[in-house]
CSV table of C-alpha atoms in Angstrom, one decimal:
chain,number,residue,atom,x,y,z
Y,26,MET,CA,-108.0,-71.1,51.2
Y,27,THR,CA,-106.5,-67.6,50.8
Y,28,SER,CA,-103.1,-69.1,50.5
Y,29,ILE,CA,-104.2,-71.3,47.7
Y,30,ALA,CA,-106.2,-68.6,45.8
Y,31,ALA,CA,-103.3,-66.1,45.8
Y,32,PRO,CA,-101.0,-68.0,43.4
Y,33,ARG,CA,-104.0,-68.5,41.0
Y,34,ARG,CA,-104.6,-64.8,40.8
Y,35,GLY,CA,-100.9,-64.3,39.9
Y,36,ARG,CA,-100.9,-66.8,37.1
Y,37,PRO,CA,-102.5,-64.5,34.4
Y,38,ALA,CA,-99.9,-61.8,35.2
Y,39,GLN,CA,-97.1,-64.4,34.8
Y,40,ARG,CA,-98.6,-65.5,31.5
Y,41,LYS,CA,-98.6,-61.9,30.2
Y,42,ARG,CA,-95.0,-61.6,31.2
Y,43,ALA,CA,-94.2,-64.8,29.3
Y,44,ARG,CA,-95.9,-63.5,26.2
Y,45,LYS,CA,-93.7,-60.4,26.0
Y,46,PRO,CA,-90.6,-62.3,24.6
Y,47,SER,CA,-92.8,-63.9,21.8
Y,48,THR,CA,-94.0,-60.4,20.8
Y,49,THR,CA,-90.4,-59.2,20.6
Y,50,LYS,CA,-89.4,-62.2,18.6
Y,51,ARG,CA,-92.3,-61.6,16.2
Y,52,LYS,CA,-91.1,-58.0,15.7
Y,53,GLN,CA,-87.6,-59.2,15.0
Y,54,HIS,CA,-88.9,-61.7,12.5
Y,55,ILE,CA,-90.9,-59.0,10.7
Y,56,ALA,CA,-87.9,-56.8,10.6
Y,57,ALA,CA,-85.7,-59.6,9.3
Y,58,TYR,CA,-88.3,-60.3,6.5
Y,59,LEU,CA,-88.4,-56.6,5.6
Y,60,LEU,CA,-84.6,-56.4,5.4
Y,61,VAL,CA,-84.4,-59.6,3.2
Y,62,ALA,CA,-87.4,-58.6,1.0
Y,63,PRO,CA,-85.5,-56.3,-1.4
Y,64,PHE,CA,-82.9,-59.0,-2.1
Y,65,VAL,CA,-85.7,-61.6,-2.6
Y,66,VAL,CA,-87.6,-59.3,-5.0
Y,67,ILE,CA,-84.5,-58.5,-7.1
Y,68,PHE,CA,-83.4,-62.2,-7.1
Y,69,ILE,CA,-86.8,-63.4,-8.3
Y,70,THR,CA,-87.2,-60.6,-10.8
Y,71,MET,CA,-83.7,-60.6,-12.3
Y,72,LEU,CA,-82.8,-64.4,-12.0
Y,73,VAL,CA,-85.8,-66.7,-11.4
Y,74,VAL,CA,-88.2,-65.1,-13.8
Y,75,PRO,CA,-85.7,-64.8,-16.7
Y,76,LEU,CA,-84.6,-68.4,-16.2
Y,77,ALA,CA,-88.2,-69.6,-16.1
Y,78,TYR,CA,-89.0,-67.6,-19.3
Y,79,ALA,CA,-85.9,-68.9,-21.0
Y,80,GLY,CA,-86.9,-72.4,-20.1
Y,81,TYR,CA,-90.3,-71.8,-21.5
Y,82,LEU,CA,-88.9,-70.5,-24.8
Y,83,SER,CA,-86.6,-73.5,-25.2
Y,84,PHE,CA,-89.5,-75.9,-25.7
Y,85,PHE,CA,-90.9,-73.9,-28.6
Y,86,GLN,CA,-89.8,-73.1,-32.2
Y,87,THR,CA,-90.8,-70.1,-34.3
Y,88,ARG,CA,-91.0,-70.5,-38.1
Y,89,LEU,CA,-91.8,-68.1,-40.8
Y,90,VAL,CA,-94.5,-70.4,-42.0
Y,91,GLY,CA,-96.6,-71.9,-39.2
Y,92,GLY,CA,-95.6,-69.5,-36.5
Y,93,THR,CA,-94.6,-70.7,-33.0
Y,94,SER,CA,-95.1,-74.4,-32.1
Y,95,PHE,CA,-94.3,-76.6,-29.2
Y,96,VAL,CA,-91.4,-79.0,-30.1
Y,97,GLY,CA,-90.5,-80.5,-26.7
Y,98,VAL,CA,-86.8,-81.3,-26.3
Y,99,ASP,CA,-86.0,-81.0,-30.1
Y,100,ASN,CA,-84.1,-77.8,-29.5
Y,101,PHE,CA,-81.9,-79.6,-26.9
Y,102,VAL,CA,-81.3,-82.5,-29.2
Y,103,SER,CA,-80.2,-80.1,-31.9
Y,104,VAL,CA,-77.8,-78.4,-29.6
Y,105,PHE,CA,-75.9,-81.6,-28.8
Y,106,ALA,CA,-75.7,-82.3,-32.6
Y,107,ASP,CA,-74.7,-78.7,-33.5
Y,108,PRO,CA,-71.1,-78.6,-34.9
Y,109,ASN,CA,-70.8,-74.9,-34.1
Y,110,PHE,CA,-71.7,-75.4,-30.5
Y,111,LEU,CA,-69.6,-78.5,-30.1
Y,112,ALA,CA,-66.6,-76.8,-31.6
Y,113,GLY,CA,-67.0,-73.8,-29.3
Y,114,LEU,CA,-67.4,-76.1,-26.3
Y,115,GLY,CA,-64.2,-78.0,-27.2
Y,116,ARG,CA,-62.4,-74.7,-27.6
Y,117,VAL,CA,-63.5,-73.5,-24.2
Y,118,ALA,CA,-62.6,-76.9,-22.7
Y,119,TRP,CA,-59.1,-76.5,-24.0
Y,120,PHE,CA,-59.0,-73.0,-22.6
Y,121,LEU,CA,-60.1,-74.4,-19.2
Y,122,VAL,CA,-57.4,-77.1,-19.2
Y,123,VAL,CA,-54.5,-74.8,-20.2
Y,124,GLN,CA,-55.4,-71.3,-18.9
Y,125,VAL,CA,-56.9,-72.0,-15.5
Y,126,PRO,CA,-54.0,-74.0,-14.0
Y,127,ILE,CA,-51.5,-71.3,-15.2
Y,128,MET,CA,-53.6,-68.5,-13.8
Y,129,LEU,CA,-54.2,-70.1,-10.5
Y,130,GLY,CA,-50.6,-71.4,-10.2
Y,131,VAL,CA,-49.2,-67.9,-10.7
Y,132,ALA,CA,-51.8,-66.4,-8.3
Y,133,LEU,CA,-50.9,-69.0,-5.7
Y,134,PHE,CA,-47.2,-68.2,-6.1
Y,135,PHE,CA,-47.8,-64.5,-5.6
Y,136,ALA,CA,-50.0,-65.2,-2.6
Y,137,LEU,CA,-47.4,-67.4,-0.9
Y,138,ALA,CA,-44.6,-65.0,-1.7
Y,139,LEU,CA,-46.6,-62.1,-0.2
Y,140,ASP,CA,-47.6,-64.1,2.9
Y,141,SER,CA,-44.0,-65.2,3.6
Y,142,GLY,CA,-43.1,-61.7,4.6
Y,143,ARG,CA,-39.8,-61.8,2.7
Y,144,VAL,CA,-40.9,-59.6,-0.2
Y,145,ARG,CA,-40.0,-55.9,0.1
Y,146,GLY,CA,-42.8,-53.5,-0.6
Y,147,SER,CA,-45.5,-56.2,-0.3
Y,148,LYS,CA,-48.3,-53.6,0.0
Y,149,ALA,CA,-47.3,-51.9,-3.3
Y,150,LEU,CA,-46.7,-55.2,-5.0
Y,151,ARG,CA,-50.1,-56.5,-3.9
Y,152,LEU,CA,-51.8,-53.4,-5.3
Y,153,LEU,CA,-49.9,-53.7,-8.6
Y,154,ILE,CA,-50.9,-57.3,-9.0
Y,155,PHE,CA,-54.6,-56.5,-8.2
Y,156,ILE,CA,-54.9,-53.4,-10.5
Y,157,PRO,CA,-55.6,-55.3,-13.7
Y,158,TYR,CA,-58.7,-56.8,-12.1
Y,159,ALA,CA,-60.0,-53.2,-11.6
Y,160,VAL,CA,-59.7,-52.6,-15.3
Y,161,PRO,CA,-63.1,-53.5,-17.1
Y,162,SER,CA,-62.7,-56.5,-19.3
Y,163,VAL,CA,-63.9,-54.4,-22.3
Y,164,VAL,CA,-61.1,-51.9,-21.8
Y,165,ALA,CA,-58.6,-54.6,-21.2
Y,166,THR,CA,-59.6,-56.4,-24.4
Y,167,LEU,CA,-59.4,-53.3,-26.5
Y,168,MET,CA,-56.0,-52.5,-24.9
Y,169,TRP,CA,-54.6,-55.9,-25.7
Y,170,GLY,CA,-56.2,-55.9,-29.1
Y,171,TYR,CA,-54.2,-52.8,-29.9
Y,172,LEU,CA,-51.0,-54.4,-28.5
Y,173,TYR,CA,-51.7,-57.5,-30.7
Y,174,GLY,CA,-52.2,-55.4,-33.8
Y,175,PRO,CA,-50.1,-56.8,-36.7
Y,176,ASP,CA,-49.5,-53.4,-38.4
Y,177,PHE,CA,-49.5,-50.6,-35.8
Y,178,GLY,CA,-49.3,-52.6,-32.5
Y,179,PRO,CA,-46.3,-52.0,-30.2
Y,180,ILE,CA,-45.3,-55.7,-30.3
Y,181,ALA,CA,-45.2,-55.7,-34.1
Y,182,GLN,CA,-43.3,-52.4,-34.3
Y,183,VAL,CA,-40.6,-53.8,-31.9
Y,184,PHE,CA,-40.2,-56.8,-34.2
Y,185,HIS,CA,-40.1,-54.7,-37.3
Y,186,ALA,CA,-37.4,-52.4,-35.7
Y,187,LEU,CA,-35.3,-55.5,-35.0
Y,188,GLY,CA,-35.7,-56.6,-38.7
Y,189,LEU,CA,-37.9,-59.6,-37.7
Y,190,SER,CA,-41.3,-60.6,-38.9
Y,191,ALA,CA,-43.9,-59.9,-36.3
Y,192,PRO,CA,-45.9,-62.8,-34.9
Y,193,GLN,CA,-49.5,-63.0,-35.9
Y,194,LEU,CA,-51.0,-63.1,-32.4
Y,195,LEU,CA,-54.5,-62.8,-33.7
Y,196,SER,CA,-54.3,-65.5,-36.4
Y,197,GLN,CA,-56.5,-68.6,-36.3
Y,198,ASP,CA,-53.8,-70.6,-34.6
Y,199,ASN,CA,-52.8,-68.0,-32.0
Y,200,ALA,CA,-56.1,-66.3,-31.2
Y,201,LEU,CA,-57.1,-68.6,-28.3
Y,202,GLY,CA,-53.7,-68.2,-26.7
Y,203,SER,CA,-54.0,-64.5,-27.0
Y,204,ILE,CA,-57.4,-64.6,-25.2
Y,205,MET,CA,-55.8,-66.8,-22.6
Y,206,ASN,CA,-53.2,-64.2,-22.0
Y,207,ILE,CA,-55.8,-61.4,-21.6
Y,208,VAL,CA,-57.9,-63.4,-19.1
Y,209,THR,CA,-54.9,-64.4,-17.1
Y,210,TRP,CA,-53.7,-60.8,-16.9
Y,211,GLU,CA,-57.1,-59.7,-15.8
Y,212,TYR,CA,-57.8,-62.3,-13.1
Y,213,ILE,CA,-54.5,-63.2,-11.4
Y,214,GLY,CA,-55.0,-60.3,-9.0
Y,215,TYR,CA,-58.5,-61.3,-8.0
Y,216,ASN,CA,-57.5,-64.9,-7.3
Y,217,MET,CA,-54.3,-63.8,-5.5
Y,218,ILE,CA,-56.3,-61.7,-3.1
Y,219,VAL,CA,-58.7,-64.6,-2.3
Y,220,MET,CA,-55.8,-66.9,-1.6
Y,221,TYR,CA,-53.8,-64.3,0.3
Y,222,ALA,CA,-56.8,-63.5,2.6
Y,223,ALA,CA,-57.2,-67.2,3.3
Y,224,LEU,CA,-53.5,-67.5,4.1
Y,225,ARG,CA,-53.7,-64.6,6.6
Y,226,SER,CA,-56.3,-66.6,8.6
Y,227,VAL,CA,-54.1,-69.6,9.1
Y,228,PRO,CA,-52.7,-69.8,12.7
Y,229,THR,CA,-49.0,-68.8,12.8
Y,230,GLU,CA,-48.5,-71.5,15.5
Y,231,LEU,CA,-48.5,-74.1,12.7
Y,232,TYR,CA,-45.6,-72.4,11.0
Y,233,GLU,CA,-43.6,-72.0,14.2
Y,234,ALA,CA,-44.0,-75.6,15.0
Y,235,ALA,CA,-42.9,-76.7,11.6
Y,236,GLU,CA,-39.9,-74.4,11.8
Y,237,ILE,CA,-38.9,-76.0,15.1
Y,238,ASP,CA,-39.1,-79.4,13.4
Y,239,GLY,CA,-36.7,-78.2,10.8
Y,240,ALA,CA,-39.1,-77.5,7.9
Y,241,GLY,CA,-38.0,-75.0,5.3
Y,242,ALA,CA,-40.1,-72.3,3.6
Y,243,VAL,CA,-41.0,-74.4,0.6
Y,244,ARG,CA,-41.9,-77.4,2.8
Y,245,ILE,CA,-44.1,-75.2,5.0
Y,246,ALA,CA,-45.8,-73.7,1.9
Y,247,TRP,CA,-46.6,-77.0,0.3
Y,248,SER,CA,-47.4,-79.1,3.4
Y,249,ILE,CA,-49.1,-76.6,5.6
Y,250,LYS,CA,-50.2,-73.4,3.8
Y,251,VAL,CA,-51.7,-75.0,0.6
Y,252,PRO,CA,-53.7,-77.7,2.5
Y,253,ALA,CA,-54.9,-75.0,4.9
Y,254,ILE,CA,-56.4,-72.8,2.2
Y,255,ARG,CA,-58.0,-75.7,0.2
Y,256,PRO,CA,-61.5,-74.2,0.5
Y,257,ALA,CA,-60.3,-71.0,-1.0
Y,258,LEU,CA,-58.5,-72.8,-3.8
Y,259,LEU,CA,-61.7,-74.8,-4.5
Y,260,LEU,CA,-63.6,-71.5,-4.7
Y,261,THR,CA,-61.2,-70.0,-7.2
Y,262,ILE,CA,-61.3,-73.2,-9.3
Y,263,ILE,CA,-65.2,-73.1,-9.4
Y,264,PHE,CA,-65.2,-69.4,-10.3
Y,265,SER,CA,-62.6,-70.0,-13.0
Y,266,ILE,CA,-64.6,-72.9,-14.5
Y,267,ILE,CA,-67.7,-70.7,-14.6
Y,268,GLY,CA,-65.8,-67.8,-16.1
Y,269,SER,CA,-64.2,-70.0,-18.7
Y,270,PHE,CA,-67.5,-71.2,-20.1
Y,271,GLN,CA,-68.9,-67.6,-20.0
Y,272,LEU,CA,-66.2,-66.1,-22.2
Y,273,PHE,CA,-67.9,-63.4,-24.2
Y,274,ASN,CA,-66.3,-59.9,-24.1
Y,275,GLU,CA,-62.9,-61.0,-25.3
Y,276,PRO,CA,-64.0,-63.0,-28.4
Y,277,SER,CA,-66.8,-60.5,-29.2
Y,278,LEU,CA,-64.4,-57.5,-29.3
Y,279,LEU,CA,-61.5,-59.3,-31.0
Y,280,HIS,CA,-63.9,-60.6,-33.6
Y,281,ASN,CA,-64.0,-57.0,-35.1
Y,282,ILE,CA,-60.2,-57.0,-35.2
Y,283,ALA,CA,-59.7,-60.5,-36.5
Y,284,PRO,CA,-62.9,-61.8,-38.1
Y,285,ASP,CA,-61.1,-64.5,-40.0
Y,286,ALA,CA,-59.7,-66.1,-36.8
Y,287,ILE,CA,-62.7,-65.5,-34.4
Y,288,ASN,CA,-66.1,-66.4,-35.8
Y,289,SER,CA,-69.6,-65.9,-34.4
Y,290,SER,CA,-69.5,-69.3,-32.7
Y,291,TYR,CA,-66.0,-69.1,-31.2
Y,292,THR,CA,-67.3,-69.7,-27.7
Y,293,PRO,CA,-70.7,-71.2,-26.6
Y,294,ASN,CA,-71.8,-68.0,-24.8
Y,295,TYR,CA,-70.9,-65.8,-27.8
Y,296,TYR,CA,-72.6,-68.3,-30.1
Y,297,ALA,CA,-75.8,-68.1,-28.0
Y,298,TYR,CA,-75.7,-64.3,-28.2
Y,299,ASN,CA,-75.4,-64.3,-32.0
Y,300,VAL,CA,-78.1,-66.9,-32.4
Y,301,ALA,CA,-80.5,-64.9,-30.3
Y,302,PHE,CA,-79.8,-61.3,-31.4
Y,303,VAL,CA,-78.3,-61.7,-34.9
Y,304,ASN,CA,-80.2,-64.7,-36.2
Y,305,GLN,CA,-83.3,-63.8,-34.2
Y,306,ASN,CA,-83.8,-67.4,-32.9
Y,307,THR,CA,-84.4,-66.9,-29.2
Y,308,ASN,CA,-85.8,-70.4,-28.8
Y,309,TYR,CA,-82.7,-72.2,-29.9
Y,310,ALA,CA,-80.5,-69.7,-28.0
Y,311,ALA,CA,-82.4,-70.4,-24.8
Y,312,ALA,CA,-81.7,-74.1,-25.3
Y,313,ILE,CA,-78.0,-73.4,-25.9
Y,314,ALA,CA,-77.9,-71.4,-22.7
Y,315,PHE,CA,-79.5,-74.2,-20.6
Y,316,VAL,CA,-77.2,-76.9,-22.1
Y,317,LEU,CA,-74.2,-74.7,-21.3
Y,318,GLY,CA,-75.5,-74.2,-17.7
Y,319,PHE,CA,-75.9,-77.9,-17.4
Y,320,VAL,CA,-72.3,-78.5,-18.6
Y,321,ILE,CA,-71.0,-76.0,-16.1
Y,322,MET,CA,-73.0,-77.6,-13.3
Y,323,VAL,CA,-71.7,-81.1,-14.1
Y,324,ILE,CA,-68.1,-80.0,-14.3
Y,325,SER,CA,-68.3,-78.0,-11.1
Y,326,TYR,CA,-69.9,-80.9,-9.3
Y,327,VAL,CA,-67.2,-83.3,-10.5
Y,328,VAL,CA,-64.5,-80.9,-9.2
Y,329,GLN,CA,-66.2,-80.6,-5.8
Y,330,LEU,CA,-66.7,-84.4,-5.6
Y,331,SER,CA,-63.1,-85.2,-6.4
Y,332,THR,CA,-61.9,-82.6,-3.8
Y,333,ARG,CA,-64.1,-84.2,-1.1
Y,334,LYS,CA,-62.8,-87.7,-1.9
Y,335,ARG,CA,-59.2,-86.4,-1.6
Y,336,GLU,CA,-60.0,-84.8,1.8
Y,337,ALA,CA,-61.6,-88.1,2.9
Y,338,LEU,CA,-58.4,-90.0,2.0
């Protein structure tokens, strides 16, 4: 009897010992929630709530006579039929097709060159390529706007000194190309750093095996390095797509220099800003913003889907 009763008396103590880890885990969970709480609060306050409010505004319309009334999806229908929005969207689409491949191609070339180890002063060169990204886009646009100036800009002065007519870089035909140049100059360094960091994580054994098989530097770069950093390339493509459709600083600042070439609806993002804060039509501007976000989401999804299909093949 005593031998049987002894283990029973020890069971409550064992149960108490078993509860200690659960108490520790509970404290860890509480600490984790407290650490995450500031981010959650800021995320909800600065993103979720403004998006919800903008979505609410997009279903209403405010008139001088009649006040605010519910119009359903009429604002969204008007956006898809708005010639100013469609023109700006087409302009940004052309910007995406031309500028993004050039920018990412140059960034990839620099990343591969620096990773090869055959470039002298690679650290200094890496810093020089990255410095333009550290310059705020407003400052960069003002700087390039001065360089583009048709009268007192350095480019125009050089042409005048040579007895040639200066190119109108901020004309209606060349304004988009000038903006492409500014954005490319700004973001090559950022994309290069992302690609270069991905290249540094690729095992060097792959390169050594390819060299033993007789592969040259170009073959190794195209067949091993580029496929190995495909996730990083996809990341830069997605970021570039989002950035292209969010063009704002460049057209808004260059509008003051070349108002005849860059109008208030030059890009969809700049158009939404003018509709909201110049025309005081926040309801329609909210609808423009949501349609623009939907377009970005669809294009990004198509790019990701096409990449997955290529990887599956």
